[in-house]
């Protein structure tokens, strides 16, 4: 199965999507994790991405595409994968579609977790990651609304969009996700 997960920071994408990948036995690919690891390891790509990560801006597409392409080419991704945090914009989704077509693959579902702004801010206040300070967070929420929300229509037009209510307990939300992707 090939799934993309879409949702604003704090929506619970990381938790829900790692659980789903374990159950399905597919690779979990988070572009946020990959980019943070590249920074930590001080790779050439990581050095270019660092300033964007710290300020909460989106990392330029060519860098993100490079890191995703490399990871998708690894043999373990052939059995399926869940992408968390990519695509994040319509141009990224178009690039991803070109990659899928070139590799004779199809996406099975785009899952979006929908959570109110108040709930997001209170969840993020508890999380305390370095790029979670108030100003940077506001910035990431604005980017989500402007750049990522249009993806919902992109995948709706392709009949792939599954919008999930992200409120409630982790188990409740997870059950909705399983239902939406047709896993019993
Ligand atoms: P969250 O889901 O909480 O926003 P992520 O771990 O997905 O956090 O992303 C953290 C940061 O990594 C983003 O603020 C952005 O700078 C960068 N990033 C991750 N994925 C992408 C992407 N697809 N395109 C551009 N930047 C990205």
Short mmCIF file of N, CA and C and ligand atoms in Angstrom, two decimals:
data_model
loop_
_atom_site.label_atom_id
_atom_site.label_comp_id
_atom_site.label_asym_id
_atom_site.label_seq_id
_atom_site.Cartn_x
_atom_site.Cartn_y
_atom_site.Cartn_z
N UNK A 1 0.82 -1.20 0.00
CA UNK A 1 0.00 0.00 0.00
C UNK A 1 0.86 1.26 0.00
N UNK A 2 0.42 2.28 -0.73
CA UNK A 2 1.15 3.56 -0.74
C UNK A 2 0.19 4.66 -0.30
N UNK A 3 0.59 5.32 0.78
CA UNK A 3 -0.31 6.29 1.40
C UNK A 3 0.46 7.59 1.65
N UNK A 4 -0.21 8.73 1.47
CA UNK A 4 0.38 9.99 1.96
C UNK A 4 -0.50 10.52 3.07
N UNK A 5 0.13 11.10 4.06
CA UNK A 5 -0.56 11.67 5.21
C UNK A 5 -0.43 13.18 5.18
N UNK A 6 -1.56 13.86 5.33
CA UNK A 6 -1.55 15.32 5.26
C UNK A 6 -2.19 15.86 6.54
N UNK A 7 -1.60 16.89 7.11
CA UNK A 7 -2.25 17.48 8.28
C UNK A 7 -1.36 18.55 8.85
N UNK A 8 -1.94 19.52 9.52
CA UNK A 8 -1.14 20.61 10.10
C UNK A 8 -0.27 20.08 11.24
N UNK A 9 0.77 20.84 11.62
CA UNK A 9 1.58 20.43 12.76
C UNK A 9 0.69 20.25 13.99
N UNK A 10 0.89 19.17 14.71
CA UNK A 10 0.11 18.94 15.92
C UNK A 10 -1.13 18.10 15.69
N UNK A 11 -1.40 17.72 14.44
CA UNK A 11 -2.63 16.97 14.15
C UNK A 11 -2.52 15.50 14.58
N UNK A 12 -1.29 15.06 14.87
CA UNK A 12 -1.12 13.66 15.30
C UNK A 12 -0.70 12.74 14.17
N UNK A 13 -0.23 13.34 13.08
CA UNK A 13 0.21 12.55 11.92
C UNK A 13 1.29 11.54 12.29
N UNK A 14 2.29 12.01 13.03
CA UNK A 14 3.45 11.16 13.35
C UNK A 14 3.01 9.91 14.10
N UNK A 15 2.23 10.12 15.16
CA UNK A 15 1.79 9.00 16.00
C UNK A 15 0.93 8.02 15.22
N UNK A 16 -0.06 8.56 14.53
CA UNK A 16 -1.01 7.69 13.83
C UNK A 16 -0.33 6.98 12.67
N UNK A 17 0.54 7.70 11.97
CA UNK A 17 1.09 7.08 10.78
C UNK A 17 2.15 6.03 11.14
N UNK A 18 2.90 6.22 12.23
CA UNK A 18 3.85 5.15 12.59
C UNK A 18 3.08 3.89 13.00
N UNK A 19 1.99 4.08 13.71
CA UNK A 19 1.20 2.91 14.12
C UNK A 19 0.66 2.16 12.89
N UNK A 20 0.17 2.92 11.92
CA UNK A 20 -0.38 2.30 10.71
C UNK A 20 0.71 1.56 9.92
N UNK A 21 1.88 2.14 9.82
CA UNK A 21 2.94 1.47 9.05
C UNK A 21 3.36 0.18 9.74
N UNK A 22 3.35 0.17 11.08
CA UNK A 22 3.69 -1.08 11.78
C UNK A 22 2.67 -2.16 11.48
N UNK A 23 1.40 -1.76 11.54
CA UNK A 23 0.36 -2.74 11.29
C UNK A 23 0.41 -3.26 9.85
N UNK A 24 0.70 -2.37 8.89
CA UNK A 24 0.70 -2.78 7.48
C UNK A 24 2.04 -3.36 7.03
N UNK A 25 3.08 -3.19 7.85
CA UNK A 25 4.41 -3.68 7.47
C UNK A 25 5.01 -2.92 6.30
N UNK A 26 4.75 -1.61 6.25
CA UNK A 26 5.34 -0.79 5.18
C UNK A 26 6.27 0.26 5.79
N UNK A 27 7.09 0.88 4.93
CA UNK A 27 8.05 1.87 5.42
C UNK A 27 7.36 3.17 5.84
N UNK A 28 7.87 3.74 6.93
CA UNK A 28 7.40 5.06 7.38
C UNK A 28 8.42 6.10 6.96
N UNK A 29 8.01 7.02 6.10
CA UNK A 29 8.95 8.04 5.60
C UNK A 29 8.47 9.43 5.98
N UNK A 30 9.16 10.05 6.92
CA UNK A 30 8.80 11.40 7.33
C UNK A 30 9.85 12.36 6.79
N UNK A 31 9.42 13.31 5.96
CA UNK A 31 10.41 14.25 5.42
C UNK A 31 10.98 15.13 6.53
N UNK A 32 10.15 15.46 7.54
CA UNK A 32 10.67 16.23 8.68
C UNK A 32 11.81 15.47 9.35
N UNK A 33 11.60 14.17 9.62
CA UNK A 33 12.66 13.36 10.25
C UNK A 33 13.90 13.29 9.36
N UNK A 34 13.68 13.08 8.05
CA UNK A 34 14.83 12.95 7.14
C UNK A 34 15.63 14.24 7.11
N UNK A 35 14.92 15.37 7.06
CA UNK A 35 15.62 16.66 6.98
C UNK A 35 16.34 16.96 8.29
N UNK A 36 15.70 16.66 9.42
CA UNK A 36 16.37 16.89 10.71
C UNK A 36 17.60 15.99 10.84
N UNK A 37 17.51 14.76 10.35
CA UNK A 37 18.67 13.86 10.41
C UNK A 37 19.81 14.39 9.53
N UNK A 38 19.46 14.91 8.34
CA UNK A 38 20.49 15.45 7.45
C UNK A 38 21.19 16.64 8.10
N UNK A 39 20.44 17.45 8.84
CA UNK A 39 21.04 18.58 9.55
C UNK A 39 21.97 18.09 10.65
N UNK A 40 21.46 17.13 11.42
CA UNK A 40 22.24 16.59 12.53
C UNK A 40 23.55 15.99 12.03
N UNK A 41 23.46 15.27 10.90
CA UNK A 41 24.65 14.63 10.34
C UNK A 41 25.52 15.61 9.55
N UNK A 42 25.01 16.84 9.44
CA UNK A 42 25.77 17.90 8.77
C UNK A 42 26.15 17.51 7.34
N UNK A 43 25.22 16.90 6.62
CA UNK A 43 25.46 16.58 5.21
C UNK A 43 25.33 17.87 4.39
N UNK A 44 25.81 17.87 3.14
CA UNK A 44 25.67 19.09 2.32
C UNK A 44 24.20 19.51 2.20
N UNK A 45 23.31 18.54 2.01
CA UNK A 45 21.89 18.87 1.92
C UNK A 45 21.37 19.43 3.25
N UNK A 46 21.80 18.80 4.34
CA UNK A 46 21.39 19.25 5.67
C UNK A 46 21.83 20.68 5.94
N UNK A 47 23.02 21.03 5.48
CA UNK A 47 23.51 22.40 5.69
C UNK A 47 22.64 23.40 4.94
N UNK A 48 22.18 23.00 3.74
CA UNK A 48 21.32 23.93 2.97
C UNK A 48 19.92 24.02 3.58
N UNK A 49 19.46 22.94 4.21
CA UNK A 49 18.09 22.92 4.73
C UNK A 49 17.96 23.58 6.11
N UNK A 50 19.09 23.68 6.83
CA UNK A 50 19.04 24.05 8.25
C UNK A 50 18.29 25.36 8.53
N UNK A 51 18.62 26.41 7.76
CA UNK A 51 18.00 27.70 8.07
C UNK A 51 16.48 27.66 7.89
N UNK A 52 16.01 26.86 6.94
CA UNK A 52 14.57 26.77 6.69
C UNK A 52 13.89 26.03 7.84
N UNK A 53 14.50 24.95 8.28
CA UNK A 53 13.93 24.18 9.38
C UNK A 53 13.81 25.03 10.63
N UNK A 54 14.89 25.75 10.93
CA UNK A 54 14.89 26.53 12.17
C UNK A 54 13.85 27.63 12.17
N UNK A 55 13.59 28.22 10.99
CA UNK A 55 12.65 29.33 10.97
C UNK A 55 11.23 28.87 10.65
N UNK A 56 11.04 27.58 10.45
CA UNK A 56 9.69 27.08 10.20
C UNK A 56 9.21 27.30 8.77
N UNK A 57 10.15 27.71 7.89
CA UNK A 57 9.77 27.85 6.47
C UNK A 57 9.89 26.51 5.77
N UNK A 58 9.19 26.38 4.64
CA UNK A 58 9.33 25.14 3.88
C UNK A 58 10.71 25.08 3.25
N UNK A 59 11.30 23.92 3.28
CA UNK A 59 12.59 23.69 2.64
C UNK A 59 12.34 23.70 1.12
N UNK A 60 13.25 24.32 0.32
CA UNK A 60 13.01 24.40 -1.13
C UNK A 60 12.77 23.02 -1.76
N UNK A 61 11.87 23.02 -2.75
CA UNK A 61 11.44 21.76 -3.36
C UNK A 61 12.59 20.89 -3.85
N UNK A 62 13.60 21.49 -4.49
CA UNK A 62 14.63 20.62 -5.08
C UNK A 62 15.35 19.79 -4.00
N UNK A 63 15.50 20.39 -2.80
CA UNK A 63 16.17 19.65 -1.72
C UNK A 63 15.26 18.53 -1.20
N UNK A 64 13.98 18.87 -1.04
CA UNK A 64 13.04 17.87 -0.53
C UNK A 64 12.88 16.74 -1.55
N UNK A 65 12.80 17.10 -2.83
CA UNK A 65 12.63 16.07 -3.86
C UNK A 65 13.84 15.13 -3.88
N UNK A 66 15.02 15.71 -3.69
CA UNK A 66 16.23 14.89 -3.71
C UNK A 66 16.21 13.86 -2.57
N UNK A 67 15.85 14.33 -1.37
CA UNK A 67 15.89 13.45 -0.21
C UNK A 67 14.80 12.37 -0.31
N UNK A 68 13.64 12.73 -0.84
CA UNK A 68 12.55 11.76 -0.98
C UNK A 68 12.88 10.73 -2.07
N UNK A 69 13.41 11.22 -3.19
CA UNK A 69 13.75 10.30 -4.28
C UNK A 69 14.75 9.25 -3.83
N UNK A 70 15.77 9.71 -3.08
CA UNK A 70 16.78 8.77 -2.58
C UNK A 70 16.15 7.71 -1.69
N UNK A 71 15.26 8.16 -0.81
CA UNK A 71 14.67 7.23 0.16
C UNK A 71 13.72 6.25 -0.53
N UNK A 72 12.96 6.76 -1.52
CA UNK A 72 12.01 5.88 -2.22
C UNK A 72 12.74 4.84 -3.07
N UNK A 73 13.97 5.13 -3.42
CA UNK A 73 14.73 4.19 -4.26
C UNK A 73 15.29 3.03 -3.44
N UNK A 74 15.23 3.14 -2.11
CA UNK A 74 15.75 2.04 -1.28
C UNK A 74 14.84 0.83 -1.41
N UNK A 75 15.43 -0.38 -1.43
CA UNK A 75 14.65 -1.59 -1.68
C UNK A 75 13.47 -1.76 -0.73
N UNK A 76 13.61 -1.36 0.52
CA UNK A 76 12.54 -1.58 1.49
C UNK A 76 11.25 -0.83 1.10
N UNK A 77 11.37 0.24 0.33
CA UNK A 77 10.19 1.02 -0.04
C UNK A 77 9.34 0.32 -1.11
N UNK A 78 9.91 -0.74 -1.71
CA UNK A 78 9.20 -1.42 -2.79
C UNK A 78 7.94 -2.13 -2.29
N UNK A 79 7.91 -2.48 -1.01
CA UNK A 79 6.74 -3.20 -0.49
C UNK A 79 5.62 -2.25 -0.07
N UNK A 80 5.84 -0.97 -0.24
CA UNK A 80 4.84 0.02 0.12
C UNK A 80 5.42 1.00 1.11
N UNK A 81 4.75 2.15 1.25
CA UNK A 81 5.27 3.17 2.17
C UNK A 81 4.17 4.14 2.55
N UNK A 82 4.41 4.80 3.63
CA UNK A 82 3.54 5.90 4.03
C UNK A 82 4.42 7.14 4.12
N UNK A 83 4.05 8.17 3.40
CA UNK A 83 4.79 9.43 3.43
C UNK A 83 4.11 10.39 4.40
N UNK A 84 4.87 10.87 5.37
CA UNK A 84 4.37 11.84 6.36
C UNK A 84 5.09 13.16 6.12
N UNK A 85 4.35 14.17 5.68
CA UNK A 85 4.99 15.48 5.47
C UNK A 85 5.37 15.76 4.03
N UNK A 86 5.09 14.84 3.16
CA UNK A 86 5.34 15.02 1.73
C UNK A 86 4.27 14.27 0.96
N UNK A 87 3.70 14.81 -0.10
CA UNK A 87 3.89 16.18 -0.57
C UNK A 87 3.21 17.19 0.35
N UNK A 88 3.74 18.40 0.35
CA UNK A 88 3.22 19.45 1.20
C UNK A 88 2.66 20.60 0.37
N UNK A 89 2.91 20.59 -0.92
CA UNK A 89 2.41 21.65 -1.81
C UNK A 89 1.97 20.96 -3.11
N UNK A 90 1.19 21.69 -3.91
CA UNK A 90 0.74 21.11 -5.17
C UNK A 90 1.93 20.78 -6.10
N UNK A 91 2.91 21.68 -6.24
CA UNK A 91 4.06 21.30 -7.08
C UNK A 91 4.76 20.02 -6.59
N UNK A 92 4.82 19.83 -5.26
CA UNK A 92 5.43 18.59 -4.75
C UNK A 92 4.56 17.38 -5.11
N UNK A 93 3.25 17.54 -5.06
CA UNK A 93 2.35 16.44 -5.42
C UNK A 93 2.50 16.09 -6.90
N UNK A 94 2.69 17.13 -7.73
CA UNK A 94 2.87 16.88 -9.17
C UNK A 94 4.17 16.13 -9.42
N UNK A 95 5.21 16.54 -8.71
CA UNK A 95 6.50 15.86 -8.84
C UNK A 95 6.38 14.40 -8.38
N UNK A 96 5.65 14.20 -7.26
CA UNK A 96 5.46 12.85 -6.75
C UNK A 96 4.68 11.99 -7.75
N UNK A 97 3.66 12.57 -8.37
CA UNK A 97 2.90 11.84 -9.39
C UNK A 97 3.79 11.44 -10.57
N UNK A 98 4.70 12.34 -10.94
CA UNK A 98 5.62 11.98 -12.03
C UNK A 98 6.51 10.83 -11.61
N UNK A 99 6.94 10.86 -10.35
CA UNK A 99 7.80 9.78 -9.84
C UNK A 99 7.03 8.46 -9.85
N UNK A 100 5.78 8.48 -9.38
CA UNK A 100 4.96 7.26 -9.34
C UNK A 100 4.80 6.70 -10.76
N UNK A 101 4.45 7.59 -11.70
CA UNK A 101 4.22 7.14 -13.08
C UNK A 101 5.50 6.54 -13.66
N UNK A 102 6.61 7.21 -13.42
CA UNK A 102 7.89 6.73 -13.97
C UNK A 102 8.27 5.37 -13.39
N UNK A 103 7.75 5.08 -12.18
CA UNK A 103 8.08 3.81 -11.54
C UNK A 103 6.94 2.80 -11.60
N UNK A 104 5.95 3.11 -12.42
CA UNK A 104 4.83 2.19 -12.60
C UNK A 104 4.06 1.93 -11.31
N UNK A 105 3.95 2.94 -10.45
CA UNK A 105 3.26 2.75 -9.17
C UNK A 105 2.05 3.67 -9.06
N UNK A 106 1.16 3.30 -8.13
CA UNK A 106 -0.03 4.12 -7.89
C UNK A 106 -0.17 4.41 -6.41
N UNK A 107 -0.72 5.57 -6.11
CA UNK A 107 -1.02 5.91 -4.73
C UNK A 107 -2.38 5.30 -4.37
N UNK A 108 -2.49 4.74 -3.16
CA UNK A 108 -3.76 4.14 -2.75
C UNK A 108 -4.67 5.13 -2.03
N UNK A 109 -4.09 6.00 -1.22
CA UNK A 109 -4.92 6.96 -0.48
C UNK A 109 -4.11 8.14 0.02
N UNK A 110 -4.78 9.29 0.10
CA UNK A 110 -4.23 10.46 0.78
C UNK A 110 -5.11 10.67 2.01
N UNK A 111 -4.51 10.60 3.18
CA UNK A 111 -5.27 10.71 4.43
C UNK A 111 -4.99 12.07 5.04
N UNK A 112 -6.05 12.79 5.37
CA UNK A 112 -5.85 14.08 6.03
C UNK A 112 -6.47 14.05 7.40
N UNK A 113 -5.73 14.52 8.40
CA UNK A 113 -6.25 14.61 9.76
C UNK A 113 -6.70 16.04 9.99
N UNK A 114 -7.96 16.18 10.32
CA UNK A 114 -8.52 17.51 10.50
C UNK A 114 -8.70 17.81 11.99
N UNK A 115 -8.05 18.89 12.45
CA UNK A 115 -8.08 19.25 13.87
C UNK A 115 -8.26 20.77 13.97
N UNK A 116 -9.08 21.23 14.93
CA UNK A 116 -9.33 22.67 15.05
C UNK A 116 -8.05 23.40 15.49
N UNK A 117 -8.00 24.68 15.16
CA UNK A 117 -6.81 25.48 15.45
C UNK A 117 -6.51 25.55 16.95
N UNK A 118 -7.57 25.70 17.76
CA UNK A 118 -7.36 25.78 19.22
C UNK A 118 -6.75 24.49 19.75
N UNK A 119 -7.27 23.37 19.25
CA UNK A 119 -6.76 22.08 19.70
C UNK A 119 -5.29 21.90 19.25
N UNK A 120 -4.98 22.34 18.04
CA UNK A 120 -3.59 22.24 17.56
C UNK A 120 -2.65 23.01 18.45
N UNK A 121 -3.04 24.26 18.75
CA UNK A 121 -2.13 25.10 19.55
C UNK A 121 -1.94 24.51 20.94
N UNK A 122 -3.00 23.93 21.52
CA UNK A 122 -2.80 23.38 22.86
C UNK A 122 -1.98 22.10 22.82
N UNK A 123 -2.15 21.28 21.77
CA UNK A 123 -1.31 20.08 21.67
C UNK A 123 0.15 20.44 21.46
N UNK A 124 0.39 21.46 20.62
CA UNK A 124 1.77 21.83 20.31
C UNK A 124 2.46 22.45 21.51
N UNK A 125 1.67 23.12 22.36
CA UNK A 125 2.24 23.72 23.56
C UNK A 125 2.81 22.63 24.47
N UNK A 126 2.23 21.44 24.41
CA UNK A 126 2.69 20.33 25.27
C UNK A 126 3.90 19.61 24.68
N UNK A 127 4.10 19.73 23.35
CA UNK A 127 5.09 18.90 22.69
C UNK A 127 6.52 19.37 22.90
N UNK A 128 6.73 20.72 22.76
CA UNK A 128 8.03 21.30 23.08
C UNK A 128 9.22 20.92 22.22
N UNK A 129 9.02 20.73 20.89
CA UNK A 129 10.19 20.51 20.04
C UNK A 129 10.83 21.87 19.78
N UNK A 130 12.10 21.85 19.32
CA UNK A 130 12.84 23.11 19.19
C UNK A 130 12.17 24.10 18.22
N UNK A 131 11.59 23.57 17.14
CA UNK A 131 10.95 24.50 16.18
C UNK A 131 9.49 24.75 16.54
N UNK A 132 9.11 24.42 17.77
CA UNK A 132 7.72 24.60 18.20
C UNK A 132 7.49 25.92 18.94
N UNK A 133 8.44 26.87 18.88
CA UNK A 133 8.14 28.09 19.64
C UNK A 133 7.02 28.85 18.93
N UNK A 134 6.35 29.66 19.69
CA UNK A 134 5.07 30.24 19.27
C UNK A 134 5.11 30.89 17.87
N UNK A 135 6.14 31.70 17.65
CA UNK A 135 6.21 32.44 16.39
C UNK A 135 6.41 31.48 15.21
N UNK A 136 7.31 30.53 15.41
CA UNK A 136 7.62 29.57 14.35
C UNK A 136 6.38 28.72 14.05
N UNK A 137 5.66 28.40 15.12
CA UNK A 137 4.44 27.61 14.96
C UNK A 137 3.38 28.30 14.15
N UNK A 138 3.17 29.59 14.50
CA UNK A 138 2.18 30.38 13.76
C UNK A 138 2.54 30.34 12.28
N UNK A 139 3.83 30.49 12.03
CA UNK A 139 4.35 30.49 10.67
C UNK A 139 4.00 29.16 9.97
N UNK A 140 4.19 28.05 10.68
CA UNK A 140 3.93 26.76 10.06
C UNK A 140 2.44 26.55 9.83
N UNK A 141 1.62 27.09 10.74
CA UNK A 141 0.17 26.96 10.52
C UNK A 141 -0.27 27.78 9.31
N UNK A 142 0.32 28.97 9.15
CA UNK A 142 -0.01 29.81 8.00
C UNK A 142 0.41 29.10 6.70
N UNK A 143 1.59 28.52 6.72
CA UNK A 143 2.04 27.77 5.54
C UNK A 143 1.11 26.62 5.23
N UNK A 144 0.66 25.97 6.27
CA UNK A 144 -0.26 24.86 6.04
C UNK A 144 -1.50 25.35 5.31
N UNK A 145 -2.11 26.42 5.83
CA UNK A 145 -3.34 26.93 5.22
C UNK A 145 -3.12 27.35 3.78
N UNK A 146 -2.00 28.04 3.54
CA UNK A 146 -1.80 28.61 2.20
C UNK A 146 -1.30 27.58 1.19
N UNK A 147 -0.36 26.75 1.64
CA UNK A 147 0.34 25.91 0.66
C UNK A 147 -0.12 24.47 0.67
N UNK A 148 -0.51 23.96 1.84
CA UNK A 148 -0.82 22.53 1.93
C UNK A 148 -2.30 22.25 1.74
N UNK A 149 -3.16 23.16 2.24
CA UNK A 149 -4.59 22.90 2.11
C UNK A 149 -5.04 22.64 0.67
N UNK A 150 -4.47 23.37 -0.33
CA UNK A 150 -4.88 23.08 -1.72
C UNK A 150 -4.66 21.62 -2.15
N UNK A 151 -3.82 20.92 -1.42
CA UNK A 151 -3.60 19.50 -1.74
C UNK A 151 -4.85 18.67 -1.53
N UNK A 152 -5.71 19.13 -0.60
CA UNK A 152 -6.92 18.36 -0.33
C UNK A 152 -7.76 18.27 -1.60
N UNK A 153 -7.86 19.39 -2.31
CA UNK A 153 -8.62 19.39 -3.56
C UNK A 153 -7.90 18.57 -4.63
N UNK A 154 -6.60 18.69 -4.65
CA UNK A 154 -5.79 17.95 -5.63
C UNK A 154 -6.10 16.46 -5.54
N UNK A 155 -6.11 15.93 -4.31
CA UNK A 155 -6.36 14.49 -4.16
C UNK A 155 -7.84 14.15 -4.21
N UNK A 156 -8.69 15.13 -3.85
CA UNK A 156 -10.13 14.88 -3.97
C UNK A 156 -10.49 14.66 -5.44
N UNK A 157 -9.94 15.49 -6.31
CA UNK A 157 -10.21 15.35 -7.76
C UNK A 157 -9.76 13.99 -8.27
N UNK A 158 -8.78 13.41 -7.64
CA UNK A 158 -8.27 12.10 -8.08
C UNK A 158 -8.91 10.95 -7.32
N UNK A 159 -9.94 11.30 -6.53
CA UNK A 159 -10.66 10.28 -5.76
C UNK A 159 -9.81 9.54 -4.74
N UNK A 160 -8.80 10.20 -4.24
CA UNK A 160 -7.90 9.53 -3.29
C UNK A 160 -8.03 10.09 -1.87
N UNK A 161 -8.74 11.22 -1.74
CA UNK A 161 -8.75 11.94 -0.47
C UNK A 161 -9.63 11.28 0.58
N UNK A 162 -9.09 11.04 1.77
CA UNK A 162 -9.87 10.55 2.91
C UNK A 162 -9.67 11.53 4.06
N UNK A 163 -10.68 12.32 4.37
CA UNK A 163 -10.55 13.29 5.46
C UNK A 163 -11.03 12.65 6.77
N UNK A 164 -10.17 12.69 7.77
CA UNK A 164 -10.46 12.03 9.05
C UNK A 164 -10.62 13.08 10.13
N UNK A 165 -11.62 12.92 10.97
CA UNK A 165 -11.76 13.79 12.14
C UNK A 165 -10.66 13.42 13.13
N UNK A 166 -9.77 14.39 13.40
CA UNK A 166 -8.61 14.12 14.25
C UNK A 166 -8.85 14.38 15.73
N UNK A 167 -10.08 14.68 16.11
CA UNK A 167 -10.38 14.89 17.54
C UNK A 167 -10.71 13.55 18.20
N UNK A 168 -10.52 13.51 19.51
CA UNK A 168 -10.84 12.28 20.24
C UNK A 168 -9.57 11.59 20.69
N UNK A 169 -9.71 10.38 21.21
CA UNK A 169 -8.53 9.67 21.71
C UNK A 169 -7.72 9.14 20.53
N UNK A 170 -6.48 8.76 20.80
CA UNK A 170 -5.62 8.21 19.75
C UNK A 170 -6.25 6.95 19.15
N UNK A 171 -6.86 6.14 20.00
CA UNK A 171 -7.49 4.90 19.50
C UNK A 171 -8.69 5.19 18.61
N UNK A 172 -9.47 6.18 19.02
CA UNK A 172 -10.64 6.53 18.21
C UNK A 172 -10.20 7.01 16.83
N UNK A 173 -9.20 7.89 16.81
CA UNK A 173 -8.74 8.43 15.53
C UNK A 173 -8.15 7.30 14.68
N UNK A 174 -7.39 6.42 15.33
CA UNK A 174 -6.77 5.32 14.58
C UNK A 174 -7.83 4.42 13.94
N UNK A 175 -8.89 4.14 14.67
CA UNK A 175 -9.96 3.30 14.13
C UNK A 175 -10.58 3.94 12.89
N UNK A 176 -10.72 5.28 12.93
CA UNK A 176 -11.28 5.98 11.76
C UNK A 176 -10.33 5.85 10.56
N UNK A 177 -9.04 5.91 10.84
CA UNK A 177 -8.06 5.81 9.74
C UNK A 177 -8.11 4.42 9.10
N UNK A 178 -8.14 3.39 9.94
CA UNK A 178 -8.18 2.01 9.40
C UNK A 178 -9.40 1.84 8.51
N UNK A 179 -10.51 2.37 8.99
CA UNK A 179 -11.74 2.28 8.24
C UNK A 179 -11.60 2.99 6.88
N UNK A 180 -11.00 4.20 6.92
CA UNK A 180 -10.90 5.00 5.70
C UNK A 180 -9.98 4.37 4.66
N UNK A 181 -8.94 3.66 5.11
CA UNK A 181 -8.04 3.06 4.12
C UNK A 181 -8.42 1.61 3.83
N UNK A 182 -9.54 1.17 4.43
CA UNK A 182 -10.05 -0.15 4.10
C UNK A 182 -9.28 -1.30 4.72
N UNK A 183 -8.67 -1.06 5.92
CA UNK A 183 -7.96 -2.14 6.61
C UNK A 183 -8.85 -2.63 7.75
N UNK A 184 -9.00 -3.94 7.83
CA UNK A 184 -9.89 -4.50 8.87
C UNK A 184 -9.10 -4.83 10.11
P1 LIG B 1 5.14 19.08 11.29
O1 LIG B 1 4.35 17.94 10.74
O2 LIG B 1 4.97 19.23 12.76
O3 LIG B 1 4.99 20.35 10.50
P2 LIG B 1 7.55 17.99 10.12
O4 LIG B 1 8.45 17.16 10.94
O5 LIG B 1 6.70 17.33 9.10
O6 LIG B 1 6.68 18.78 11.18
O7 LIG B 1 8.35 19.15 9.39
C1 LIG B 1 9.26 19.98 10.07
C2 LIG B 1 9.89 20.98 9.10
O8 LIG B 1 10.57 20.27 8.05
C3 LIG B 1 8.91 21.90 8.38
O9 LIG B 1 8.59 23.03 9.15
C4 LIG B 1 9.70 22.25 7.10
O10 LIG B 1 10.67 23.25 7.37
C5 LIG B 1 10.46 20.97 6.80
N1 LIG B 1 9.74 20.09 5.83
C6 LIG B 1 9.26 18.83 6.09
N2 LIG B 1 8.67 18.30 5.00
C7 LIG B 1 8.76 19.24 4.03
C8 LIG B 1 8.31 19.32 2.68
N3 LIG B 1 7.63 18.31 2.09
N4 LIG B 1 8.59 20.45 1.97
C9 LIG B 1 9.26 21.46 2.53
N5 LIG B 1 9.70 21.47 3.80
C10 LIG B 1 9.45 20.38 4.55
#
